[in-house]
């Protein structure tokens, strides 16, 4: 068909979605969208502007007026590199809280769909295959055990020289999994047409190759 291919990679926190999606995008020379960054950006702007996160219309207004630029692996907000600020625990938590607001999700919808450009797109998040690109050419549900995901996040933080506590990371993962899976709108779950990829015992390279293999199989049809 004449539509531009999209590979969606949805799954819980620290399962490796972003890492795998970026490598797959590079291998295919496709565009890449980190949809979680958009929710984190809204959270960051809310924190900085002291906006009450329960004020849905105010938060939606922030989402509609985000001035954001993705270049390579860095994210710019009004020209400022906020890549590190977006990864803070406060931002992660607030992102998942505002992500439960339907008007906020609606405000980010067109912005996400605009990333579907030739020759193709690889994108990761929670609802990319279910709500944003329901007609995606390949849908992956990437997961790993909560303990393994906590170990990965812990290692990531320690390597960056950031103090981390395994118990509180695991606690945060459970909390965010629960909130993301139980919300009314666009909850995190495996779609019937999504392929399950459990990476608990899989290397990044193996996960990337499996996504590429599935993509090639779809392209031949
Ligand atoms: O995007 P998401 O939150 O799902 O995870 P990520 O930030 O891409 O990955 C979390 C960490 O797990 C990174 O440091 C990866 O290098 C590591 N990792 C992985 O992604 N996949 C594996 N199979 C093993 C480790
Ligand atoms: O990297 P990690 O998986 O920890 O988080 P993320 O993908 O950056 O997403 C941060 C938060 O944004 C998630 O906990 C979700 O609540 C929300 N999110 C969402 O609701 N829908 C998406 N497509 C992406 C993220």
PDB file of C-alpha atoms and ligand atoms in Angstrom:
ATOM      1  CA  UNK A   1       0.000   0.000   0.000  1.00  0.00           C
ATOM      2  CA  UNK A   2       1.012   3.632  -0.299  1.00  0.00           C
ATOM      3  CA  UNK A   3       1.019   4.376   3.413  1.00  0.00           C
ATOM      4  CA  UNK A   4       4.217   5.216   5.252  1.00  0.00           C
ATOM      5  CA  UNK A   5       5.385   2.303   7.465  1.00  0.00           C
ATOM      6  CA  UNK A   6       5.275   2.713  11.251  1.00  0.00           C
ATOM      7  CA  UNK A   7       6.782   0.375  13.844  1.00  0.00           C
ATOM      8  CA  UNK A   8       5.265   0.936  17.295  1.00  0.00           C
ATOM      9  CA  UNK A   9       7.043  -0.294  20.428  1.00  0.00           C
ATOM     10  CA  UNK A  10       4.878  -0.026  23.544  1.00  0.00           C
ATOM     11  CA  UNK A  11       5.593  -1.363  26.996  1.00  0.00           C
ATOM     12  CA  UNK A  12       6.280  -0.606  30.651  1.00  0.00           C
ATOM     13  CA  UNK A  13       9.016   1.592  32.098  1.00  0.00           C
ATOM     14  CA  UNK A  14      12.657   0.519  31.618  1.00  0.00           C
ATOM     15  CA  UNK A  15      11.821  -2.457  29.419  1.00  0.00           C
ATOM     16  CA  UNK A  16      14.260  -1.097  26.815  1.00  0.00           C
ATOM     17  CA  UNK A  17      11.706   0.410  24.388  1.00  0.00           C
ATOM     18  CA  UNK A  18      13.648   3.603  23.743  1.00  0.00           C
ATOM     19  CA  UNK A  19      16.999   1.882  23.298  1.00  0.00           C
ATOM     20  CA  UNK A  20      15.610  -0.754  20.928  1.00  0.00           C
ATOM     21  CA  UNK A  21      13.441   1.726  18.988  1.00  0.00           C
ATOM     22  CA  UNK A  22      16.353   4.112  18.386  1.00  0.00           C
ATOM     23  CA  UNK A  23      18.653   1.360  17.095  1.00  0.00           C
ATOM     24  CA  UNK A  24      15.932  -0.060  14.826  1.00  0.00           C
ATOM     25  CA  UNK A  25      15.257   3.455  13.464  1.00  0.00           C
ATOM     26  CA  UNK A  26      18.948   3.962  12.750  1.00  0.00           C
ATOM     27  CA  UNK A  27      19.279   0.580  10.980  1.00  0.00           C
ATOM     28  CA  UNK A  28      16.290   1.322   8.747  1.00  0.00           C
ATOM     29  CA  UNK A  29      17.127   5.046   8.361  1.00  0.00           C
ATOM     30  CA  UNK A  30      13.591   5.774   9.678  1.00  0.00           C
ATOM     31  CA  UNK A  31      12.495   8.721  11.818  1.00  0.00           C
ATOM     32  CA  UNK A  32      12.198   8.191  15.568  1.00  0.00           C
ATOM     33  CA  UNK A  33       9.673   9.543  18.085  1.00  0.00           C
ATOM     34  CA  UNK A  34      10.022   9.146  21.865  1.00  0.00           C
ATOM     35  CA  UNK A  35       6.382   9.844  22.794  1.00  0.00           C
ATOM     36  CA  UNK A  36       7.128   9.638  26.529  1.00  0.00           C
ATOM     37  CA  UNK A  37       9.309  12.729  26.136  1.00  0.00           C
ATOM     38  CA  UNK A  38       6.200  14.737  25.185  1.00  0.00           C
ATOM     39  CA  UNK A  39       4.423  13.792  28.436  1.00  0.00           C
ATOM     40  CA  UNK A  40       7.638  14.484  30.360  1.00  0.00           C
ATOM     41  CA  UNK A  41       7.948  17.898  28.644  1.00  0.00           C
ATOM     42  CA  UNK A  42       4.439  18.884  29.693  1.00  0.00           C
ATOM     43  CA  UNK A  43       5.313  17.763  33.242  1.00  0.00           C
ATOM     44  CA  UNK A  44       8.536  19.801  33.210  1.00  0.00           C
ATOM     45  CA  UNK A  45       6.775  22.949  32.012  1.00  0.00           C
ATOM     46  CA  UNK A  46       4.087  22.433  34.673  1.00  0.00           C
ATOM     47  CA  UNK A  47       6.736  22.151  37.393  1.00  0.00           C
ATOM     48  CA  UNK A  48       8.599  25.225  36.187  1.00  0.00           C
ATOM     49  CA  UNK A  49       5.468  27.330  35.825  1.00  0.00           C
ATOM     50  CA  UNK A  50       4.002  26.125  39.113  1.00  0.00           C
ATOM     51  CA  UNK A  51       0.882  24.864  37.347  1.00  0.00           C
ATOM     52  CA  UNK A  52      -1.375  22.658  39.452  1.00  0.00           C
ATOM     53  CA  UNK A  53      -1.310  19.213  37.809  1.00  0.00           C
ATOM     54  CA  UNK A  54      -4.964  18.684  38.771  1.00  0.00           C
ATOM     55  CA  UNK A  55      -5.954  21.688  36.629  1.00  0.00           C
ATOM     56  CA  UNK A  56      -6.624  19.742  33.422  1.00  0.00           C
ATOM     57  CA  UNK A  57      -7.408  22.731  31.196  1.00  0.00           C
ATOM     58  CA  UNK A  58      -4.257  24.576  32.291  1.00  0.00           C
ATOM     59  CA  UNK A  59      -2.126  21.450  31.689  1.00  0.00           C
ATOM     60  CA  UNK A  60      -3.797  20.939  28.292  1.00  0.00           C
ATOM     61  CA  UNK A  61      -2.932  24.510  27.399  1.00  0.00           C
ATOM     62  CA  UNK A  62       0.730  23.807  28.195  1.00  0.00           C
ATOM     63  CA  UNK A  63       0.593  20.690  25.993  1.00  0.00           C
ATOM     64  CA  UNK A  64      -0.867  22.653  23.063  1.00  0.00           C
ATOM     65  CA  UNK A  65       1.862  25.281  23.198  1.00  0.00           C
ATOM     66  CA  UNK A  66       4.995  23.185  23.679  1.00  0.00           C
ATOM     67  CA  UNK A  67       7.900  24.604  21.686  1.00  0.00           C
ATOM     68  CA  UNK A  68       9.925  21.428  21.300  1.00  0.00           C
ATOM     69  CA  UNK A  69      12.696  20.214  19.034  1.00  0.00           C
ATOM     70  CA  UNK A  70      14.140  16.716  18.852  1.00  0.00           C
ATOM     71  CA  UNK A  71      17.661  16.603  17.507  1.00  0.00           C
ATOM     72  CA  UNK A  72      19.457  13.293  17.676  1.00  0.00           C
ATOM     73  CA  UNK A  73      19.096  12.025  21.218  1.00  0.00           C
ATOM     74  CA  UNK A  74      18.624  15.461  22.814  1.00  0.00           C
ATOM     75  CA  UNK A  75      15.332  17.238  23.455  1.00  0.00           C
ATOM     76  CA  UNK A  76      15.109  21.025  23.269  1.00  0.00           C
ATOM     77  CA  UNK A  77      12.457  23.143  24.950  1.00  0.00           C
ATOM     78  CA  UNK A  78      12.470  26.753  23.714  1.00  0.00           C
ATOM     79  CA  UNK A  79      16.019  26.012  22.533  1.00  0.00           C
ATOM     80  CA  UNK A  80      17.234  24.732  25.914  1.00  0.00           C
ATOM     81  CA  UNK A  81      18.584  21.174  26.140  1.00  0.00           C
ATOM     82  CA  UNK A  82      16.318  19.565  28.769  1.00  0.00           C
ATOM     83  CA  UNK A  83      17.236  15.907  28.080  1.00  0.00           C
ATOM     84  CA  UNK A  84      18.586  15.308  31.603  1.00  0.00           C
ATOM     85  CA  UNK A  85      15.875  17.335  33.370  1.00  0.00           C
ATOM     86  CA  UNK A  86      13.217  15.151  31.698  1.00  0.00           C
ATOM     87  CA  UNK A  87      14.590  11.976  33.301  1.00  0.00           C
ATOM     88  CA  UNK A  88      14.196  13.163  36.912  1.00  0.00           C
ATOM     89  CA  UNK A  89      12.026  11.101  39.244  1.00  0.00           C
ATOM     90  CA  UNK A  90       9.722  14.091  39.789  1.00  0.00           C
ATOM     91  CA  UNK A  91       9.188  14.475  36.038  1.00  0.00           C
ATOM     92  CA  UNK A  92       8.563  10.729  35.517  1.00  0.00           C
ATOM     93  CA  UNK A  93       5.930  10.653  38.198  1.00  0.00           C
ATOM     94  CA  UNK A  94       4.173  13.848  37.138  1.00  0.00           C
ATOM     95  CA  UNK A  95       4.261  12.724  33.467  1.00  0.00           C
ATOM     96  CA  UNK A  96       2.377   9.569  34.372  1.00  0.00           C
ATOM     97  CA  UNK A  97      -0.173  11.567  36.415  1.00  0.00           C
ATOM     98  CA  UNK A  98      -0.996  14.091  33.670  1.00  0.00           C
ATOM     99  CA  UNK A  99      -0.982  11.253  31.089  1.00  0.00           C
ATOM    100  CA  UNK A 100      -4.260  10.122  32.652  1.00  0.00           C
ATOM    101  CA  UNK A 101      -6.003  13.314  31.503  1.00  0.00           C
ATOM    102  CA  UNK A 102      -7.883  12.789  28.233  1.00  0.00           C
ATOM    103  CA  UNK A 103      -7.662  16.412  27.049  1.00  0.00           C
ATOM    104  CA  UNK A 104      -3.881  16.327  27.481  1.00  0.00           C
ATOM    105  CA  UNK A 105      -3.655  13.126  25.411  1.00  0.00           C
ATOM    106  CA  UNK A 106      -5.887  14.658  22.726  1.00  0.00           C
ATOM    107  CA  UNK A 107      -3.700  17.781  22.643  1.00  0.00           C
ATOM    108  CA  UNK A 108      -0.610  15.669  21.879  1.00  0.00           C
ATOM    109  CA  UNK A 109      -2.234  13.436  19.248  1.00  0.00           C
ATOM    110  CA  UNK A 110      -1.649  15.430  16.051  1.00  0.00           C
ATOM    111  CA  UNK A 111       1.845  16.373  17.139  1.00  0.00           C
ATOM    112  CA  UNK A 112       2.721  12.677  17.373  1.00  0.00           C
ATOM    113  CA  UNK A 113       1.067  11.740  14.068  1.00  0.00           C
ATOM    114  CA  UNK A 114       3.063  14.450  12.277  1.00  0.00           C
ATOM    115  CA  UNK A 115       6.204  12.340  12.821  1.00  0.00           C
ATOM    116  CA  UNK A 116       4.937   9.795  10.280  1.00  0.00           C
ATOM    117  CA  UNK A 117       7.150  10.847   7.425  1.00  0.00           C
ATOM    118  CA  UNK A 118       8.872   9.056   4.573  1.00  0.00           C
ATOM    119  CA  UNK A 119      10.631   6.626   4.524  1.00  0.00           C
ATOM    120  CA  UNK A 120       9.118   5.461   7.849  1.00  0.00           C
ATOM    121  CA  UNK A 121       8.807   5.904  11.611  1.00  0.00           C
ATOM    122  CA  UNK A 122       9.800   3.944  14.702  1.00  0.00           C
ATOM    123  CA  UNK A 123       8.120   5.155  17.874  1.00  0.00           C
ATOM    124  CA  UNK A 124       7.872   4.037  21.502  1.00  0.00           C
ATOM    125  CA  UNK A 125       5.466   4.719  24.368  1.00  0.00           C
ATOM    126  CA  UNK A 126       2.342   3.230  25.916  1.00  0.00           C
ATOM    127  CA  UNK A 127      -0.423   3.690  23.309  1.00  0.00           C
ATOM    128  CA  UNK A 128       1.411   4.139  20.034  1.00  0.00           C
ATOM    129  CA  UNK A 129      -0.039   0.942  18.551  1.00  0.00           C
ATOM    130  CA  UNK A 130      -3.461   1.274  20.160  1.00  0.00           C
ATOM    131  CA  UNK A 131      -4.435   4.958  19.906  1.00  0.00           C
ATOM    132  CA  UNK A 132      -1.890   7.010  17.960  1.00  0.00           C
ATOM    133  CA  UNK A 133      -1.057   4.666  15.053  1.00  0.00           C
ATOM    134  CA  UNK A 134      -3.745   1.952  15.083  1.00  0.00           C
ATOM    135  CA  UNK A 135      -2.855   1.163  11.444  1.00  0.00           C
ATOM    136  CA  UNK A 136       0.868   0.654  12.177  1.00  0.00           C
ATOM    137  CA  UNK A 137       2.659  -1.860   9.956  1.00  0.00           C
ATOM    138  CA  UNK A 138       4.205  -3.613  12.970  1.00  0.00           C
ATOM    139  CA  UNK A 139       3.197  -3.428  16.645  1.00  0.00           C
ATOM    140  CA  UNK A 140       5.508  -4.687  19.378  1.00  0.00           C
ATOM    141  CA  UNK A 141       4.721  -5.032  23.068  1.00  0.00           C
ATOM    142  CA  UNK A 142       8.151  -4.960  24.706  1.00  0.00           C
ATOM    143  CA  UNK A 143       8.388  -6.048  28.305  1.00  0.00           C
ATOM    144  CA  UNK A 144      10.599  -7.618  30.988  1.00  0.00           C
ATOM    145  CA  UNK A 145      10.053  -8.619  34.609  1.00  0.00           C
ATOM    146  CA  UNK A 146       9.726  -5.710  37.064  1.00  0.00           C
ATOM    147  CA  UNK A 147      12.872  -6.864  38.900  1.00  0.00           C
ATOM    148  CA  UNK A 148      14.920  -6.933  35.691  1.00  0.00           C
ATOM    149  CA  UNK A 149      13.596  -3.494  34.686  1.00  0.00           C
ATOM    150  CA  UNK A 150      14.538  -2.089  38.098  1.00  0.00           C
ATOM    151  CA  UNK A 151      18.065  -3.543  37.710  1.00  0.00           C
ATOM    152  CA  UNK A 152      18.380  -1.884  34.278  1.00  0.00           C
ATOM    153  CA  UNK A 153      17.207   1.502  35.563  1.00  0.00           C
ATOM    154  CA  UNK A 154      19.510   1.209  38.589  1.00  0.00           C
ATOM    155  CA  UNK A 155      22.537   0.449  36.387  1.00  0.00           C
ATOM    156  CA  UNK A 156      21.624   3.310  34.047  1.00  0.00           C
ATOM    157  CA  UNK A 157      21.564   5.809  36.958  1.00  0.00           C
ATOM    158  CA  UNK A 158      24.760   4.514  38.609  1.00  0.00           C
ATOM    159  CA  UNK A 159      26.606   4.748  35.278  1.00  0.00           C
ATOM    160  CA  UNK A 160      25.510   8.381  35.025  1.00  0.00           C
ATOM    161  CA  UNK A 161      26.934   9.018  38.497  1.00  0.00           C
ATOM    162  CA  UNK A 162      23.458   9.511  39.956  1.00  0.00           C
ATOM    163  CA  UNK A 163      22.797   8.111  43.425  1.00  0.00           C
ATOM    164  CA  UNK A 164      20.146   5.399  43.232  1.00  0.00           C
ATOM    165  CA  UNK A 165      18.299   3.065  45.548  1.00  0.00           C
ATOM    166  CA  UNK A 166      17.170  -0.298  44.181  1.00  0.00           C
ATOM    167  CA  UNK A 167      14.180  -0.565  46.522  1.00  0.00           C
ATOM    168  CA  UNK A 168      12.784   2.859  45.649  1.00  0.00           C
ATOM    169  CA  UNK A 169      13.296   2.273  41.910  1.00  0.00           C
ATOM    170  CA  UNK A 170      11.346  -0.981  42.126  1.00  0.00           C
ATOM    171  CA  UNK A 171       8.650   0.781  44.132  1.00  0.00           C
ATOM    172  CA  UNK A 172       8.431   3.536  41.503  1.00  0.00           C
ATOM    173  CA  UNK A 173       8.203   0.973  38.693  1.00  0.00           C
ATOM    174  CA  UNK A 174       5.320  -0.820  40.411  1.00  0.00           C
ATOM    175  CA  UNK A 175       3.533   2.488  41.024  1.00  0.00           C
ATOM    176  CA  UNK A 176       3.899   3.732  37.447  1.00  0.00           C
ATOM    177  CA  UNK A 177       2.992   0.299  35.945  1.00  0.00           C
ATOM    178  CA  UNK A 178      -0.178   0.290  38.034  1.00  0.00           C
ATOM    179  CA  UNK A 179      -1.163   3.877  37.172  1.00  0.00           C
ATOM    180  CA  UNK A 180      -0.404   3.443  33.434  1.00  0.00           C
ATOM    181  CA  UNK A 181      -2.253   0.111  33.192  1.00  0.00           C
ATOM    182  CA  UNK A 182      -5.357   1.089  35.151  1.00  0.00           C
ATOM    183  CA  UNK A 183      -6.263   4.502  33.741  1.00  0.00           C
ATOM    184  CA  UNK A 184      -9.485   4.823  31.750  1.00  0.00           C
ATOM    185  CA  UNK A 185      -7.994   6.362  28.633  1.00  0.00           C
ATOM    186  CA  UNK A 186      -5.327   4.630  26.526  1.00  0.00           C
ATOM    187  CA  UNK A 187      -4.126   2.277  29.266  1.00  0.00           C
ATOM    188  CA  UNK A 188      -0.899   0.345  28.850  1.00  0.00           C
ATOM    189  CA  UNK A 189      -1.745  -3.138  27.581  1.00  0.00           C
ATOM    190  CA  UNK A 190      -0.807  -5.563  24.855  1.00  0.00           C
ATOM    191  CA  UNK A 191      -3.060  -5.100  21.817  1.00  0.00           C
ATOM    192  CA  UNK A 192      -4.389  -8.254  20.162  1.00  0.00           C
ATOM    193  CA  UNK A 193      -2.424  -7.454  17.005  1.00  0.00           C
ATOM    194  CA  UNK A 194       0.824  -6.662  18.841  1.00  0.00           C
ATOM    195  CA  UNK A 195       3.719  -9.110  19.011  1.00  0.00           C
ATOM    196  CA  UNK A 196       4.939  -9.829  22.537  1.00  0.00           C
ATOM    197  CA  UNK A 197       8.694  -9.440  23.028  1.00  0.00           C
ATOM    198  CA  UNK A 198       9.818 -10.379  26.539  1.00  0.00           C
ATOM    199  CA  UNK A 199      13.425  -9.204  26.972  1.00  0.00           C
ATOM    200  CA  UNK A 200      13.968 -10.415  30.548  1.00  0.00           C
ATOM    201  CA  UNK A 201      16.615 -12.818  29.210  1.00  0.00           C
ATOM    202  CA  UNK A 202      17.261 -11.066  25.882  1.00  0.00           C
ATOM    203  CA  UNK A 203      20.145  -8.734  24.975  1.00  0.00           C
ATOM    204  CA  UNK A 204      19.514  -5.405  23.258  1.00  0.00           C
ATOM    205  CA  UNK A 205      21.050  -6.770  20.050  1.00  0.00           C
ATOM    206  CA  UNK A 206      18.778  -9.843  20.104  1.00  0.00           C
ATOM    207  CA  UNK A 207      15.714  -7.668  20.692  1.00  0.00           C
ATOM    208  CA  UNK A 208      16.688  -5.342  17.825  1.00  0.00           C
ATOM    209  CA  UNK A 209      17.213  -8.292  15.471  1.00  0.00           C
ATOM    210  CA  UNK A 210      13.840  -9.767  16.385  1.00  0.00           C
ATOM    211  CA  UNK A 211      12.067  -6.466  15.614  1.00  0.00           C
ATOM    212  CA  UNK A 212      13.912  -6.200  12.282  1.00  0.00           C
ATOM    213  CA  UNK A 213      13.038  -9.807  11.436  1.00  0.00           C
ATOM    214  CA  UNK A 214       9.343  -9.185  12.148  1.00  0.00           C
ATOM    215  CA  UNK A 215       9.473  -5.951  10.140  1.00  0.00           C
ATOM    216  CA  UNK A 216      11.024  -7.726   7.129  1.00  0.00           C
ATOM    217  CA  UNK A 217       8.371 -10.433   7.329  1.00  0.00           C
ATOM    218  CA  UNK A 218       5.611  -7.783   7.227  1.00  0.00           C
ATOM    219  CA  UNK A 219       7.249  -5.950   4.312  1.00  0.00           C
ATOM    220  CA  UNK A 220       7.325  -9.090   2.159  1.00  0.00           C
ATOM    221  CA  UNK A 221       3.535  -9.473   2.409  1.00  0.00           C
TER     222      UNK A 221
HETATM  223  O1  LIG B   1      12.576   3.302  27.101  1.00  0.00           O
HETATM  224  P1  LIG B   1      12.486   2.403  28.298  1.00  0.00           P
HETATM  225  O2  LIG B   1      12.157   3.125  29.557  1.00  0.00           O
HETATM  226  O3  LIG B   1      11.584   1.226  28.075  1.00  0.00           O
HETATM  227  O4  LIG B   1      13.925   1.753  28.527  1.00  0.00           O
HETATM  228  P2  LIG B   1      15.384   2.257  28.088  1.00  0.00           P
HETATM  229  O5  LIG B   1      15.691   3.538  28.744  1.00  0.00           O
HETATM  230  O6  LIG B   1      15.526   2.150  26.618  1.00  0.00           O
HETATM  231  O7  LIG B   1      16.296   1.076  28.698  1.00  0.00           O
HETATM  232  C1  LIG B   1      16.594   0.968  30.055  1.00  0.00           C
HETATM  233  C2  LIG B   1      18.009   0.382  30.211  1.00  0.00           C
HETATM  234  O8  LIG B   1      17.978  -1.045  29.989  1.00  0.00           O
HETATM  235  C3  LIG B   1      19.046   0.945  29.246  1.00  0.00           C
HETATM  236  O9  LIG B   1      20.225   1.284  29.952  1.00  0.00           O
HETATM  237  C4  LIG B   1      19.326  -0.212  28.299  1.00  0.00           C
HETATM  238  O10 LIG B   1      20.641  -0.203  27.809  1.00  0.00           O
HETATM  239  C5  LIG B   1      19.087  -1.436  29.181  1.00  0.00           C
HETATM  240  N1  LIG B   1      18.761  -2.713  28.531  1.00  0.00           N
HETATM  241  C6  LIG B   1      17.835  -2.824  27.533  1.00  0.00           C
HETATM  242  O11 LIG B   1      17.284  -1.801  27.129  1.00  0.00           O
HETATM  243  N2  LIG B   1      17.507  -4.027  26.942  1.00  0.00           N
HETATM  244  C7  LIG B   1      18.098  -5.160  27.335  1.00  0.00           C
HETATM  245  N3  LIG B   1      17.775  -6.311  26.751  1.00  0.00           N
HETATM  246  C8  LIG B   1      19.045  -5.076  28.349  1.00  0.00           C
HETATM  247  C9  LIG B   1      19.347  -3.854  28.940  1.00  0.00           C
HETATM  248  O1  LIG B   2      11.112   5.641  29.814  1.00  0.00           O
HETATM  249  P1  LIG B   2       9.895   5.258  30.608  1.00  0.00           P
HETATM  250  O2  LIG B   2       9.236   4.059  30.028  1.00  0.00           O
HETATM  251  O3  LIG B   2      10.149   5.134  32.071  1.00  0.00           O
HETATM  252  O4  LIG B   2       8.854   6.458  30.510  1.00  0.00           O
HETATM  253  P2  LIG B   2       8.340   7.265  29.230  1.00  0.00           P
HETATM  254  O5  LIG B   2       8.117   6.346  28.076  1.00  0.00           O
HETATM  255  O6  LIG B   2       9.245   8.417  29.015  1.00  0.00           O
HETATM  256  O7  LIG B   2       6.915   7.774  29.705  1.00  0.00           O
HETATM  257  C1  LIG B   2       6.718   8.567  30.866  1.00  0.00           C
HETATM  258  C2  LIG B   2       5.248   8.506  31.242  1.00  0.00           C
HETATM  259  O8  LIG B   2       4.493   9.129  30.189  1.00  0.00           O
HETATM  260  C3  LIG B   2       4.683   7.098  31.358  1.00  0.00           C
HETATM  261  O9  LIG B   2       4.743   6.588  32.681  1.00  0.00           O
HETATM  262  C4  LIG B   2       3.234   7.249  30.882  1.00  0.00           C
HETATM  263  O10 LIG B   2       2.361   7.585  31.944  1.00  0.00           O
HETATM  264  C5  LIG B   2       3.287   8.443  29.940  1.00  0.00           C
HETATM  265  N1  LIG B   2       3.193   8.035  28.529  1.00  0.00           N
HETATM  266  C6  LIG B   2       1.930   7.774  28.026  1.00  0.00           C
HETATM  267  O11 LIG B   2       0.938   7.833  28.748  1.00  0.00           O
HETATM  268  N2  LIG B   2       1.772   7.462  26.710  1.00  0.00           N
HETATM  269  C7  LIG B   2       2.833   7.363  25.886  1.00  0.00           C
HETATM  270  N3  LIG B   2       2.651   7.076  24.608  1.00  0.00           N
HETATM  271  C8  LIG B   2       4.128   7.599  26.399  1.00  0.00           C
HETATM  272  C9  LIG B   2       4.279   7.917  27.733  1.00  0.00           C
END
